[in-house]
Coordinates of C-alpha atoms in Angstrom, one line a residue:
Chain A
M23 CA 9.2 10.6 0.7
V24 CA 10.5 10.6 -2.8
D25 CA 14.3 10.7 -3.2
V26 CA 14.3 12.9 -6.3
P27 CA 18.1 13.2 -6.8
Q28 CA 18.3 9.4 -6.7
L29 CA 15.4 9.0 -9.1
V30 CA 16.9 11.5 -11.5
E31 CA 20.3 9.8 -11.4
Q32 CA 18.6 6.4 -12.1
A33 CA 16.6 7.9 -14.9
R34 CA 19.8 9.4 -16.3
Q35 CA 21.3 5.9 -16.3
G36 CA 18.3 4.9 -18.3
R37 CA 16.4 2.8 -15.8
P38 CA 12.9 2.5 -17.1
R39 CA 11.2 2.4 -13.6
A40 CA 12.8 5.7 -12.6
V41 CA 11.7 7.3 -15.9
A42 CA 8.2 6.1 -15.4
R43 CA 8.2 7.3 -11.8
L44 CA 9.4 10.7 -12.8
I45 CA 6.8 11.1 -15.5
S46 CA 4.1 10.2 -13.0
L47 CA 5.4 12.8 -10.6
V48 CA 5.4 15.6 -13.2
E49 CA 2.1 14.4 -14.8
G50 CA 0.3 14.3 -11.5
A51 CA 1.5 17.8 -10.4
S52 CA 2.9 16.1 -7.3
P53 CA 4.6 18.2 -4.5
E54 CA 7.9 17.0 -5.9
L55 CA 7.2 18.5 -9.4
R56 CA 9.3 21.6 -8.9
E57 CA 12.2 19.6 -7.4
V58 CA 12.1 17.2 -10.3
M59 CA 12.0 19.9 -12.9
A60 CA 14.9 21.7 -11.2
A61 CA 17.0 18.5 -11.1
L62 CA 16.2 17.7 -14.8
A63 CA 17.0 21.1 -16.2
P64 CA 20.8 20.7 -16.7
L65 CA 20.2 17.3 -18.3
T66 CA 17.8 18.4 -21.0
G67 CA 18.1 19.9 -24.5
N68 CA 19.7 17.0 -26.3
A69 CA 16.6 15.1 -27.6
Y70 CA 15.1 15.8 -31.0
V71 CA 11.3 16.0 -30.5
V72 CA 9.1 14.9 -33.3
G73 CA 5.3 15.4 -33.1
L74 CA 2.8 13.3 -35.0
T75 CA -0.7 14.5 -35.6
G76 CA -3.6 13.4 -37.8
S77 CA -7.2 12.2 -37.6
P78 CA -8.0 8.9 -35.9
G79 CA -7.5 6.1 -38.3
V80 CA -4.6 7.5 -40.4
G81 CA -2.3 5.1 -38.7
K82 CA -0.4 7.2 -36.3
S83 CA 0.5 4.5 -33.9
T84 CA 1.6 2.1 -36.6
T85 CA 3.8 4.8 -38.1
T86 CA 5.2 5.8 -34.7
S87 CA 6.0 2.1 -34.1
A88 CA 7.7 1.9 -37.5
L89 CA 9.7 5.0 -36.8
V90 CA 10.9 3.6 -33.6
T91 CA 12.1 0.5 -35.5
A92 CA 13.8 2.7 -38.0
Y93 CA 15.5 4.9 -35.4
R94 CA 16.6 1.8 -33.4
K95 CA 18.4 0.5 -36.4
T96 CA 20.6 3.5 -36.3
G97 CA 21.3 2.9 -32.6
K98 CA 19.3 5.9 -31.3
R99 CA 17.5 5.8 -28.0
V100 CA 13.8 6.5 -28.6
G101 CA 11.1 7.9 -26.3
V102 CA 7.4 7.7 -27.3
L103 CA 4.8 9.8 -25.7
A104 CA 1.3 9.0 -26.8
V105 CA -1.1 11.8 -25.8
D106 CA -4.8 11.5 -25.8
P107 CA -6.5 14.7 -24.6
S108 CA -10.0 13.3 -25.0
S109 CA -9.5 10.2 -22.9
P110 CA -10.8 10.2 -19.3
F111 CA -8.0 8.0 -18.3
S112 CA -4.9 9.5 -16.8
G113 CA -1.5 7.9 -16.2
G114 CA 0.5 5.4 -17.9
A115 CA -0.9 2.3 -16.3
L116 CA -4.1 2.1 -18.3
L117 CA -2.8 2.8 -21.7
G118 CA 0.9 2.3 -21.2
D119 CA 1.4 -1.2 -22.4
R120 CA -0.2 -0.6 -25.7
V121 CA -0.5 -3.7 -27.8
R122 CA 0.5 -1.9 -31.0
M123 CA 3.8 -1.0 -29.4
S124 CA 4.4 -4.4 -27.9
E125 CA 7.2 -5.2 -30.3
H126 CA 9.3 -2.6 -28.6
A127 CA 8.3 -3.4 -25.0
S128 CA 11.4 -5.5 -24.3
D129 CA 13.8 -3.1 -26.0
P130 CA 15.8 -1.2 -23.3
G131 CA 16.5 1.6 -25.8
V132 CA 12.8 2.5 -26.0
Y133 CA 10.6 4.2 -23.5
I134 CA 6.9 4.2 -24.2
R135 CA 4.5 6.3 -22.2
S136 CA 0.8 7.2 -22.6
M137 CA -0.6 10.4 -21.2
A138 CA -4.3 11.2 -21.1
T139 CA -6.4 13.5 -19.2
R140 CA -9.5 15.6 -19.8
G141 CA -8.9 17.6 -16.7
H142 CA -9.0 21.4 -16.8
L143 CA -8.2 23.0 -20.1
G144 CA -4.6 23.4 -20.7
G145 CA -3.9 20.5 -18.3
L146 CA -2.4 18.3 -20.9
A147 CA -0.6 21.0 -22.8
W148 CA 1.0 21.7 -19.5
A149 CA 2.0 18.1 -18.6
A150 CA 3.3 17.0 -22.0
P151 CA 6.4 19.2 -22.1
Q152 CA 7.4 18.1 -18.6
A153 CA 7.2 14.5 -19.6
I154 CA 9.3 15.3 -22.7
R155 CA 11.9 16.8 -20.4
V156 CA 12.0 13.5 -18.4
L157 CA 12.6 11.5 -21.5
D158 CA 15.2 14.0 -22.7
A159 CA 17.1 13.8 -19.4
A160 CA 16.8 10.0 -19.6
G161 CA 19.0 10.1 -22.7
C162 CA 16.5 9.7 -25.5
D163 CA 18.0 10.9 -28.7
V164 CA 14.6 11.1 -30.4
I165 CA 11.2 11.6 -28.7
L166 CA 8.1 10.9 -30.8
V167 CA 5.0 12.6 -29.5
E168 CA 1.9 11.1 -30.9
T169 CA -1.4 12.9 -30.4
V170 CA -4.7 11.2 -30.7
G171 CA -7.4 13.1 -32.6
V172 CA -7.3 16.5 -34.3
G173 CA -8.1 19.6 -32.4
Q174 CA -6.8 22.6 -30.6
S175 CA -5.1 20.6 -28.0
E176 CA -3.3 18.6 -30.7
V177 CA -2.2 21.7 -32.4
E178 CA -0.8 22.9 -29.1
I179 CA 1.0 19.7 -28.3
A180 CA 2.4 19.6 -31.8
G181 CA 3.7 23.1 -31.1
Q182 CA 6.0 21.5 -28.5
A183 CA 7.9 19.4 -31.0
D184 CA 11.0 20.5 -32.9
T185 CA 9.5 19.0 -36.1
S186 CA 5.8 18.4 -36.7
V187 CA 4.6 15.5 -38.9
V188 CA 1.0 15.8 -40.1
M189 CA -0.4 12.5 -41.3
L190 CA -3.3 11.9 -43.7
A191 CA -4.7 8.8 -45.3
P192 CA -6.5 8.5 -48.6
G193 CA -10.3 8.7 -48.9
M194 CA -11.0 10.1 -45.5
G195 CA -11.7 13.7 -46.4
D196 CA -8.7 14.3 -44.2
G197 CA -7.4 17.3 -46.0
I198 CA -10.6 19.2 -45.3
Q199 CA -10.7 18.0 -41.7
A200 CA -7.1 18.9 -41.1
A201 CA -7.6 22.3 -42.7
K202 CA -10.6 22.9 -40.5
A203 CA -8.6 22.0 -37.4
G204 CA -5.9 24.4 -38.4
I205 CA -3.5 21.5 -38.5
L206 CA -2.4 22.0 -42.1
E207 CA -0.3 25.0 -41.3
I208 CA 1.7 23.3 -38.7
G209 CA 3.3 20.4 -40.7
D210 CA 7.1 20.4 -41.4
V211 CA 6.7 17.0 -43.0
Y212 CA 3.5 15.5 -44.4
V213 CA 2.9 11.8 -44.5
V214 CA 0.2 10.2 -46.7
N215 CA -0.1 6.8 -45.0
K216 CA -1.9 3.7 -46.4
A217 CA -0.5 4.7 -49.8
D218 CA -1.4 1.3 -51.2
R219 CA -5.1 2.3 -51.1
D220 CA -7.0 4.0 -53.9
G221 CA -6.8 7.7 -53.8
A222 CA -3.4 8.1 -52.2
D223 CA -2.1 10.0 -55.2
A224 CA -5.2 12.2 -55.2
T225 CA -4.8 12.9 -51.4
A226 CA -1.1 13.9 -52.0
R227 CA -2.1 16.1 -54.9
E228 CA -4.9 17.7 -52.9
L229 CA -2.5 18.3 -50.0
N230 CA 0.1 19.7 -52.4
H231 CA -2.5 22.1 -53.7
M232 CA -3.8 23.1 -50.3
L233 CA -0.4 23.8 -49.0
G234 CA 0.6 25.8 -52.1
L235 CA 3.7 23.6 -52.3
G236 CA 3.8 24.1 -56.1
E237 CA 4.4 27.8 -55.5
S238 CA 8.0 29.1 -55.6
R239 CA 9.7 29.9 -52.3
A240 CA 12.5 32.0 -51.3
P241 CA 15.8 30.2 -51.4
G242 CA 16.6 28.7 -47.9
D243 CA 12.9 28.4 -47.1
W244 CA 11.7 25.0 -45.9
R245 CA 9.5 23.2 -48.4
P246 CA 7.5 20.6 -46.5
P247 CA 7.9 17.3 -48.2
I248 CA 5.0 14.9 -48.7
V249 CA 6.1 11.3 -48.1
K250 CA 3.9 8.3 -49.0
T251 CA 4.0 5.4 -46.6
V252 CA 2.5 2.0 -45.9
A253 CA 3.5 2.0 -42.3
A254 CA 2.0 -1.4 -41.5
R255 CA 4.6 -2.9 -43.9
G256 CA 7.3 -0.5 -43.1
E257 CA 7.2 1.0 -46.6
G258 CA 8.4 4.6 -46.9
V259 CA 9.3 4.8 -43.2
D260 CA 13.0 5.3 -44.0
E261 CA 12.0 8.2 -46.2
V262 CA 10.1 9.7 -43.3
V263 CA 13.2 9.5 -41.1
E264 CA 15.3 11.0 -44.0
A265 CA 12.8 13.9 -44.3
L266 CA 12.9 14.4 -40.5
E267 CA 16.7 14.5 -40.5
K268 CA 16.7 16.9 -43.4
H269 CA 14.3 19.2 -41.6
R270 CA 16.4 19.0 -38.4
A271 CA 19.6 19.8 -40.4
W272 CA 17.8 22.7 -42.1
M273 CA 16.6 24.0 -38.7
E274 CA 20.1 23.9 -37.3
E275 CA 21.6 25.6 -40.3
H276 CA 19.1 28.4 -40.2
G277 CA 18.9 28.9 -36.5
V278 CA 15.3 27.8 -36.5
L279 CA 15.8 25.0 -33.9
A280 CA 17.1 27.4 -31.3
E281 CA 14.3 29.9 -32.2
R282 CA 11.6 27.3 -31.8
R283 CA 13.0 26.0 -28.5
H284 CA 13.3 29.6 -27.3
S285 CA 9.7 30.4 -28.2
R286 CA 8.5 27.2 -26.7
A287 CA 10.3 27.8 -23.4
S288 CA 8.9 31.3 -23.3
H289 CA 5.3 30.0 -24.0
E290 CA 5.8 27.4 -21.3
V291 CA 6.9 29.9 -18.6
E292 CA 3.9 32.0 -19.6
T293 CA 1.5 29.1 -19.2
I294 CA 2.9 28.1 -15.8
A295 CA 2.9 31.7 -14.6
V296 CA -0.7 32.2 -15.6
T297 CA -1.6 28.9 -13.8
A298 CA 0.2 30.2 -10.7
L299 CA -1.6 33.5 -10.8
R300 CA -4.8 31.7 -11.4
E301 CA -4.2 29.6 -8.3
R302 CA -3.5 32.7 -6.3
I303 CA -6.8 34.1 -7.3
G304 CA -8.5 30.8 -6.7
D305 CA -7.1 30.9 -3.2
L306 CA -9.3 33.9 -2.6
R307 CA -12.5 32.0 -3.1
G308 CA -14.5 32.3 0.0
D309 CA -12.1 35.1 0.9
R310 CA -13.5 38.3 2.4
R311 CA -12.3 40.4 -0.5
L312 CA -13.7 38.4 -3.3
D313 CA -16.9 37.9 -1.3
A314 CA -17.3 41.7 -0.8
L315 CA -16.6 42.4 -4.4
A316 CA -19.2 39.9 -5.5
E317 CA -21.7 41.4 -3.1
R318 CA -21.2 44.8 -4.6
I319 CA -21.7 43.5 -8.1
V320 CA -24.9 41.8 -7.2
S321 CA -26.2 44.9 -5.6
G322 CA -25.3 47.0 -8.7
E323 CA -22.8 49.1 -6.7
T324 CA -20.0 48.1 -9.0
D325 CA -19.4 46.1 -12.2
P326 CA -17.2 43.1 -12.7
Y327 CA -14.5 45.0 -14.5
R328 CA -13.9 47.5 -11.8
A329 CA -14.1 44.7 -9.3
A330 CA -11.5 42.7 -11.2
D331 CA -9.2 45.8 -11.3
E332 CA -9.5 46.1 -7.6
L333 CA -8.7 42.4 -7.2
V334 CA -5.7 42.5 -9.5
D335 CA -4.4 45.6 -7.9
G336 CA -4.7 43.9 -4.5
L337 CA -2.8 40.8 -5.8
T338 CA -0.1 42.6 -7.6
N339 CA 0.6 44.9 -4.7
G340 CA 1.6 42.2 -2.3
G341 CA -2.0 41.2 -1.9
Chain B
M7 CA -16.8 58.6 -30.3
V8 CA -19.5 56.5 -28.6
D9 CA -21.7 58.4 -26.3
V10 CA -22.1 55.7 -23.7
P11 CA -24.4 57.5 -21.2
Q12 CA -26.8 58.4 -24.0
L13 CA -26.7 54.8 -25.4
V14 CA -27.4 53.4 -21.9
E15 CA -30.2 55.9 -21.4
Q16 CA -31.8 54.9 -24.7
A17 CA -31.3 51.2 -23.9
R18 CA -33.0 51.7 -20.5
Q19 CA -35.9 53.2 -22.4
G20 CA -36.1 50.0 -24.4
R21 CA -34.8 51.2 -27.8
P22 CA -33.7 48.1 -29.6
R23 CA -30.9 49.8 -31.6
A24 CA -29.3 51.0 -28.4
V25 CA -29.5 47.6 -26.9
A26 CA -28.0 46.0 -30.0
R27 CA -25.2 48.6 -30.0
L28 CA -24.4 48.0 -26.4
I29 CA -24.2 44.3 -26.8
S30 CA -21.9 44.8 -29.8
L31 CA -19.7 47.0 -27.6
V32 CA -19.4 44.5 -24.8
E33 CA -19.2 41.5 -27.1
G34 CA -16.3 43.0 -29.1
A35 CA -14.3 44.0 -26.0
S36 CA -14.4 47.5 -27.3
P37 CA -12.5 50.3 -25.6
E38 CA -15.8 51.5 -24.2
L39 CA -16.5 48.1 -22.5
R40 CA -15.5 49.3 -19.1
E41 CA -17.5 52.5 -19.4
V42 CA -20.5 50.5 -20.5
M43 CA -20.3 48.0 -17.7
A44 CA -19.9 50.7 -15.1
A45 CA -22.9 52.6 -16.5
L46 CA -25.0 49.4 -16.6
A47 CA -24.2 48.2 -13.0
P48 CA -26.9 50.2 -11.2
L49 CA -29.5 49.2 -13.7
T50 CA -29.0 45.4 -13.3
G51 CA -30.2 42.6 -11.1
N52 CA -33.9 42.6 -12.0
A53 CA -34.1 40.1 -14.8
Y54 CA -34.7 36.4 -14.2
V55 CA -32.2 34.5 -16.3
V56 CA -33.1 31.1 -17.7
G57 CA -30.6 28.9 -19.5
L58 CA -31.6 26.2 -22.0
T59 CA -29.2 23.5 -22.9
G60 CA -29.4 20.2 -24.8
S61 CA -28.1 18.3 -27.8
P62 CA -28.7 19.7 -31.3
G63 CA -32.0 18.6 -32.6
V64 CA -33.9 18.5 -29.3
G65 CA -35.8 21.6 -30.3
K66 CA -34.2 24.3 -28.2
S67 CA -35.0 27.2 -30.6
T68 CA -38.6 26.1 -31.0
T69 CA -39.0 25.8 -27.2
T70 CA -37.3 29.2 -26.6
S71 CA -39.7 30.8 -29.1
A72 CA -42.7 29.1 -27.5
L73 CA -41.5 30.3 -24.1
V74 CA -41.2 33.8 -25.4
T75 CA -44.8 33.6 -26.6
A76 CA -45.9 32.3 -23.2
Y77 CA -44.1 35.0 -21.2
R78 CA -45.3 37.7 -23.6
K79 CA -48.9 36.6 -22.8
T80 CA -48.3 37.6 -19.2
G81 CA -46.9 41.0 -20.3
K82 CA -43.3 40.3 -19.4
R83 CA -40.5 41.8 -21.5
V84 CA -38.2 39.0 -22.8
G85 CA -34.6 38.9 -23.9
V86 CA -33.3 36.0 -25.9
L87 CA -29.6 35.3 -26.1
A88 CA -28.7 32.5 -28.5
V89 CA -25.1 31.4 -28.0
D90 CA -23.2 29.2 -30.3
P91 CA -19.6 28.5 -29.1
S92 CA -18.8 26.4 -32.0
S93 CA -19.7 28.8 -34.7
P94 CA -17.0 30.8 -36.4
F95 CA -19.4 33.7 -36.9
S96 CA -19.4 36.5 -34.4
G97 CA -21.9 39.2 -33.8
G98 CA -25.6 39.4 -34.2
A99 CA -25.6 40.4 -37.8
L100 CA -25.1 37.0 -39.2
L101 CA -27.3 34.9 -37.0
G102 CA -29.5 37.6 -35.4
D103 CA -32.5 37.5 -37.6
R104 CA -33.2 33.9 -37.1
V105 CA -36.1 32.6 -39.1
R106 CA -37.4 30.5 -36.2
M107 CA -37.7 33.6 -34.1
S108 CA -39.2 35.7 -36.8
E109 CA -42.7 35.7 -35.2
H110 CA -41.3 37.8 -32.4
A111 CA -39.2 40.1 -34.6
S112 CA -41.8 42.9 -34.7
D113 CA -42.6 42.6 -31.0
P114 CA -41.1 45.6 -29.2
G115 CA -41.2 43.7 -25.9
V116 CA -38.8 41.1 -27.2
Y117 CA -35.0 41.4 -27.8
I118 CA -33.3 38.6 -29.8
R119 CA -29.6 38.4 -30.0
S120 CA -27.2 35.7 -31.3
M121 CA -23.7 35.5 -30.1
A122 CA -21.1 33.2 -31.5
T123 CA -17.4 33.0 -31.4
R124 CA -14.7 30.5 -31.4
G125 CA -12.0 32.9 -30.4
H126 CA -9.8 32.2 -27.4
L127 CA -11.1 29.8 -24.8
G128 CA -13.3 31.4 -22.3
G129 CA -14.1 34.1 -24.8
L130 CA -17.7 33.4 -25.0
A131 CA -18.2 32.5 -21.4
W132 CA -16.8 35.9 -20.8
A133 CA -19.0 37.8 -23.3
A134 CA -22.3 36.2 -22.4
P135 CA -22.7 37.6 -18.9
Q136 CA -22.0 41.1 -20.2
A137 CA -24.7 40.7 -22.9
I138 CA -27.1 39.4 -20.2
R139 CA -26.3 42.6 -18.2
V140 CA -27.3 44.8 -21.2
L141 CA -30.6 43.0 -21.6
D142 CA -31.2 43.2 -17.9
A143 CA -30.5 46.9 -17.8
A144 CA -32.8 47.3 -20.9
G145 CA -35.7 46.2 -18.7
C146 CA -36.1 42.6 -19.7
D147 CA -38.0 40.7 -17.0
V148 CA -36.9 37.3 -18.3
I149 CA -33.8 36.5 -20.3
L150 CA -33.6 33.2 -22.1
V151 CA -30.1 32.0 -22.8
E152 CA -30.1 29.3 -25.4
T153 CA -26.9 27.4 -26.0
V154 CA -26.2 25.4 -29.1
G155 CA -24.6 22.0 -28.6
V156 CA -23.5 20.2 -25.5
G157 CA -20.1 20.6 -24.1
Q158 CA -18.0 22.3 -21.5
S159 CA -18.8 25.8 -22.8
E160 CA -22.5 25.1 -22.6
V161 CA -22.2 23.9 -19.1
E162 CA -20.3 27.2 -18.2
I163 CA -22.9 29.3 -19.9
A164 CA -25.7 27.5 -18.2
G165 CA -24.0 28.3 -15.0
Q166 CA -24.7 31.9 -15.7
A167 CA -28.4 31.4 -15.5
D168 CA -30.6 31.6 -12.4
T169 CA -32.5 28.5 -13.6
S170 CA -31.1 25.9 -15.9
V171 CA -33.4 24.0 -18.2
V172 CA -31.9 20.8 -19.7
M173 CA -33.7 19.5 -22.8
L174 CA -33.9 16.0 -24.2
A175 CA -35.9 14.4 -27.0
P176 CA -36.9 10.8 -27.3
G177 CA -34.7 8.3 -29.2
M178 CA -31.6 10.3 -29.4
G179 CA -29.6 8.6 -26.8
D180 CA -29.6 12.0 -25.3
G181 CA -29.6 10.9 -21.7
I182 CA -26.2 9.2 -22.2
Q183 CA -24.9 12.1 -24.2
A184 CA -26.0 14.6 -21.6
A185 CA -24.5 12.5 -18.8
K186 CA -21.2 12.3 -20.7
A187 CA -21.2 16.1 -21.1
G188 CA -21.8 16.6 -17.4
I189 CA -25.0 18.4 -18.3
L190 CA -27.3 16.1 -16.3
E191 CA -26.2 17.5 -13.0
I192 CA -27.0 21.1 -13.9
G193 CA -30.7 20.9 -14.6
D194 CA -33.2 22.7 -12.4
V195 CA -36.0 21.8 -14.8
Y196 CA -35.9 19.0 -17.4
V197 CA -37.9 19.1 -20.6
V198 CA -38.5 16.1 -22.8
N199 CA -39.5 17.7 -26.0
K200 CA -41.1 16.1 -29.0
A201 CA -43.2 14.1 -26.5
D202 CA -45.6 13.0 -29.3
R203 CA -42.8 10.7 -30.6
D204 CA -42.3 7.1 -29.7
G205 CA -40.1 6.7 -26.7
A206 CA -40.9 9.9 -24.9
D207 CA -42.1 8.0 -21.8
A208 CA -39.0 5.8 -21.9
T209 CA -36.7 8.9 -22.1
A210 CA -38.5 10.5 -19.2
R211 CA -38.2 7.3 -17.2
E212 CA -34.6 6.9 -18.0
L213 CA -34.0 10.5 -17.0
N214 CA -35.9 10.0 -13.8
H215 CA -33.7 7.0 -13.0
M216 CA -30.4 8.7 -14.0
L217 CA -31.2 11.7 -11.8
G218 CA -32.3 9.6 -8.9
L219 CA -35.5 11.5 -8.8
G220 CA -37.3 8.6 -7.3
E221 CA -35.2 8.8 -4.2
S222 CA -36.4 10.7 -1.2
R223 CA -35.0 14.1 -0.5
A224 CA -34.8 16.3 2.5
P225 CA -37.8 18.6 3.0
G226 CA -37.2 21.9 1.3
D227 CA -34.8 20.4 -1.3
W228 CA -35.6 21.2 -4.9
R229 CA -36.8 18.2 -6.8
P230 CA -36.2 18.9 -10.5
P231 CA -39.4 18.3 -12.4
I232 CA -39.5 16.6 -15.8
V233 CA -41.9 18.4 -18.2
K234 CA -43.0 16.8 -21.5
T235 CA -43.6 19.2 -24.3
V236 CA -44.4 19.4 -28.0
A237 CA -42.9 22.9 -28.4
A238 CA -43.7 23.1 -32.1
R239 CA -47.4 23.0 -31.2
G240 CA -47.0 24.9 -27.9
E241 CA -48.0 21.9 -25.9
G242 CA -46.6 21.7 -22.4
V243 CA -45.0 25.2 -22.6
D244 CA -47.2 26.7 -20.0
E245 CA -46.2 23.9 -17.7
V246 CA -42.5 24.8 -18.4
V247 CA -43.2 28.4 -17.4
E248 CA -45.0 27.1 -14.3
A249 CA -42.0 24.9 -13.4
L250 CA -39.6 27.9 -13.9
E251 CA -41.7 30.2 -11.7
K252 CA -41.9 27.5 -9.0
H253 CA -38.1 27.1 -9.1
R254 CA -37.7 30.9 -8.9
A255 CA -40.0 31.1 -6.0
W256 CA -38.2 28.2 -4.3
M257 CA -34.8 29.9 -4.9
E258 CA -36.1 33.1 -3.4
E259 CA -37.6 31.4 -0.4
H260 CA -34.4 29.5 0.4
G261 CA -31.9 32.3 -0.4
V262 CA -30.6 30.2 -3.3
L263 CA -31.1 33.0 -5.9
A264 CA -28.9 35.4 -4.0
E265 CA -26.4 32.7 -3.4
R266 CA -26.2 31.8 -7.1
R267 CA -25.9 35.4 -8.2
H268 CA -23.2 36.0 -5.6
S269 CA -21.2 32.9 -6.7
R270 CA -21.6 33.9 -10.4
A271 CA -20.4 37.5 -9.7
S272 CA -17.5 36.1 -7.8
H273 CA -16.6 33.7 -10.7
E274 CA -16.9 36.5 -13.2
V275 CA -14.6 38.8 -11.3
E276 CA -12.1 35.9 -11.1
T277 CA -12.4 35.2 -14.9
I278 CA -11.9 38.9 -15.7
A279 CA -9.0 39.2 -13.3
V280 CA -7.3 36.2 -14.7
T281 CA -7.7 37.6 -18.2
A282 CA -6.2 40.9 -17.1
L283 CA -3.3 39.1 -15.5
R284 CA -2.9 37.0 -18.6
E285 CA -2.7 40.1 -20.7
R286 CA -0.2 41.6 -18.4
I287 CA 2.0 38.5 -19.0
G288 CA 1.2 38.6 -22.7
D289 CA 2.6 42.1 -22.8
L290 CA 5.9 40.7 -21.8
R291 CA 6.3 38.7 -25.0
G292 CA 9.4 39.9 -26.7
D293 CA 10.2 41.6 -23.5
R294 CA 13.8 41.3 -22.2
R295 CA 12.8 39.5 -19.0
L296 CA 10.7 36.7 -20.6
D297 CA 13.4 36.4 -23.3
A298 CA 16.1 36.0 -20.8
L299 CA 14.2 33.4 -18.9
A300 CA 13.4 31.4 -22.0
E301 CA 17.1 31.5 -22.9
R302 CA 18.1 30.1 -19.5
I303 CA 15.6 27.3 -19.8
V304 CA 16.8 26.3 -23.3
S305 CA 20.4 26.2 -22.0
G306 CA 19.3 24.1 -19.0
E307 CA 20.3 26.7 -16.5
T308 CA 16.9 26.9 -15.0
D309 CA 13.6 25.1 -15.4
P310 CA 10.2 26.5 -16.4
Y311 CA 8.8 26.5 -12.9
R312 CA 11.6 28.5 -11.3
A313 CA 11.4 30.8 -14.3
A314 CA 7.6 31.2 -13.9
D315 CA 8.1 32.0 -10.2
E316 CA 10.6 34.7 -11.1
L317 CA 8.2 36.1 -13.6
V318 CA 5.2 36.1 -11.3
D319 CA 7.3 37.7 -8.5
G320 CA 8.3 40.4 -10.9
L321 CA 4.7 41.1 -11.9
T322 CA 3.3 41.0 -8.5
N323 CA 5.9 43.3 -7.1
G324 CA 5.1 46.2 -9.3
G325 CA 6.7 44.4 -12.3

C-alpha cells in the first residue's frame, strides 16, 4: 500500500525521495495515479515551466545544467525533467544520475529526473505533464524540461512548457533540420550555443531570416530574441535567464501565460479522455459485440464504418 | 455530386479511372467515404493481400514489379499499393506513375497506386485498408502492399496483409535494423534480395539464426522460408510466388486466414471507432464544458484525470 497523502506531504516539504516516488507512480500509470493527481492539484500552478528543444549535439544538457546554476544563484528551487522519447529505457533509475548534471546532485534545491519510454504513441506526452505537476507541487520555482532529439514528440512536449527555448549550434545544418521538424515555429527564445565556433554568426543570421525576425511586428507582440551562448563556459547563460524572465513578464502582462496554461489543461483532459475511451473499446476485444461486427465485415455483410458507428453508439449509450 | 453506385459498378468492371477515383475518395476521407465503403462491402474478401516490408534500398519496388510480372503470367489480376508514411505528398498523382513500375502501366490487369501522407498519426494505417478494399472490389486476385522504410507504421501496414514478406539485402546490417524495428517477427516469408552480392549467404544465415528457424517446431506450424532473389533479373521470383502460395494454402488449411482477417477487421473497427470518439471530443474544443474543466485544472480545483472522467461521462451519457 502506498500512503499517498503522506508522500504528497513529504514531497511538499521538498523531500527528494518522496518526489522521486511520486514521479514513478505517475510515470508508471500505477493504480495510485488518480489519487496522486487529485492530491497534487491544489499544490500546483506556481512553477514556471521552460522547455528546451534542439537537435542532438547542440548542448541541451550543458545549457540546462548552466541554467540550473544561474537560477540557483537567485535562490530559486529548480526541477529538471530530461525526456527522451526514443530511448527504450523507462524510469529514472537508468538515466537519473546523469554525469553531466552531477554538479547539482548534492544540491537540495534541485531535482533532476529523466523520463524515457518508447511505449505506445502519446505515452510520453501523457506522462511528462504529470511529472511536471509533481515537481510543481514539490515547490520548484522553475522547471526545465529538456527533450532529446527533434521530432513530433518533442514539439508536443515543448507545448507543455510556459516558455519554449529552441537551441541551435553553428555548422550543423540545424536551421533546416529544425524547420523540417516544425520546431522553428515553437520558440519563444532562441539560443545559438557553441557561439565560439565558426559560423555562429551565420547561424544566428540564418535563424533571424527564417523566423522573419527582421520584419516589423505589431506593438505588444513578442519578438523572440536570439541569444548566443557558450554554455560549457557559462557564457551568455545569464542573458538566457534574462530573456526567459522577460518572456514570462510579457506573457503575464498580456494574459498569454493564463491562456497557454488553459489550452494545455484542455489538451491534457482531451488526451486523457481519449485514452480512457480507447481503453473502454480495448476492453471489448474478444467481446461478443466486436467479434460479431468483425465477422460481418469479413463476410462483406457490413463495412468497418457502419460497424464502428454501431460500436460507438453502443458505448455512448451506456454500452 | 459523386455518383457512388455508378463508380463502384465501373470499378467492379475493372475500369482504372473508377478505381483511381474511389481510392482518392477513401484516401481523402471525403464525405462519400461511408457510402463508398458500404457499397464496396459485398464485393470484398476475394483478394489475397501480400505485404512487403524492408529497409530502403533492399529492392522492394523491383521485387514488387517482378512479382507483378510473375502473377500476370498466371493470368491473375494484380493491385499494387505503394505506401510511404514518411512522404509529405499525398495522393496518387505525385507518385503514381512510378518509373520502376512503368512496364506494367499499360497492362489493364494491373492497378498501381501510391499512397503517402504524414498527416495525423494513424492516418495512413487508416487509409490503406480502405484502398485495399477498393482494389479487392475491383477484382484484383492479388494485392501487393509495398511499404517504404522500416518503422512502426510499416509494421502496422504489414499487419493488414494476409501474408507478410520481409525483405533484406546483404551487407546492410539489415538484420539488426529489422530486429530493432520489430519487423523480424512479422515475416511469413523472408526474401534476401541482391543475392548475387557478397554476403548474401551470411545474411541468410544470420536471419536463420535470429529467427530460430533451425529449431524444431510443432507439426503443422508454419516455418517461414528464406528465399534468395535477384529481383532486377527476375531470379528467384517464381520461388517467392511459390512460397506465398504455400503460405496461403497453409493459412487456409489451418483456419489462419479467416482468423487474421477477423482480427484485422476487429482492429479496423476499433481504430475507426476511436477516431470517431476522438472527433466527438475534438468538437468540444472551445466548448463551454471543456473550457470550464480546463479552468478548474489551472486553478488547482481539480486534476486532469477527474476532469477527463467528467468529460467521458458526459459524452457517453448522451453528451
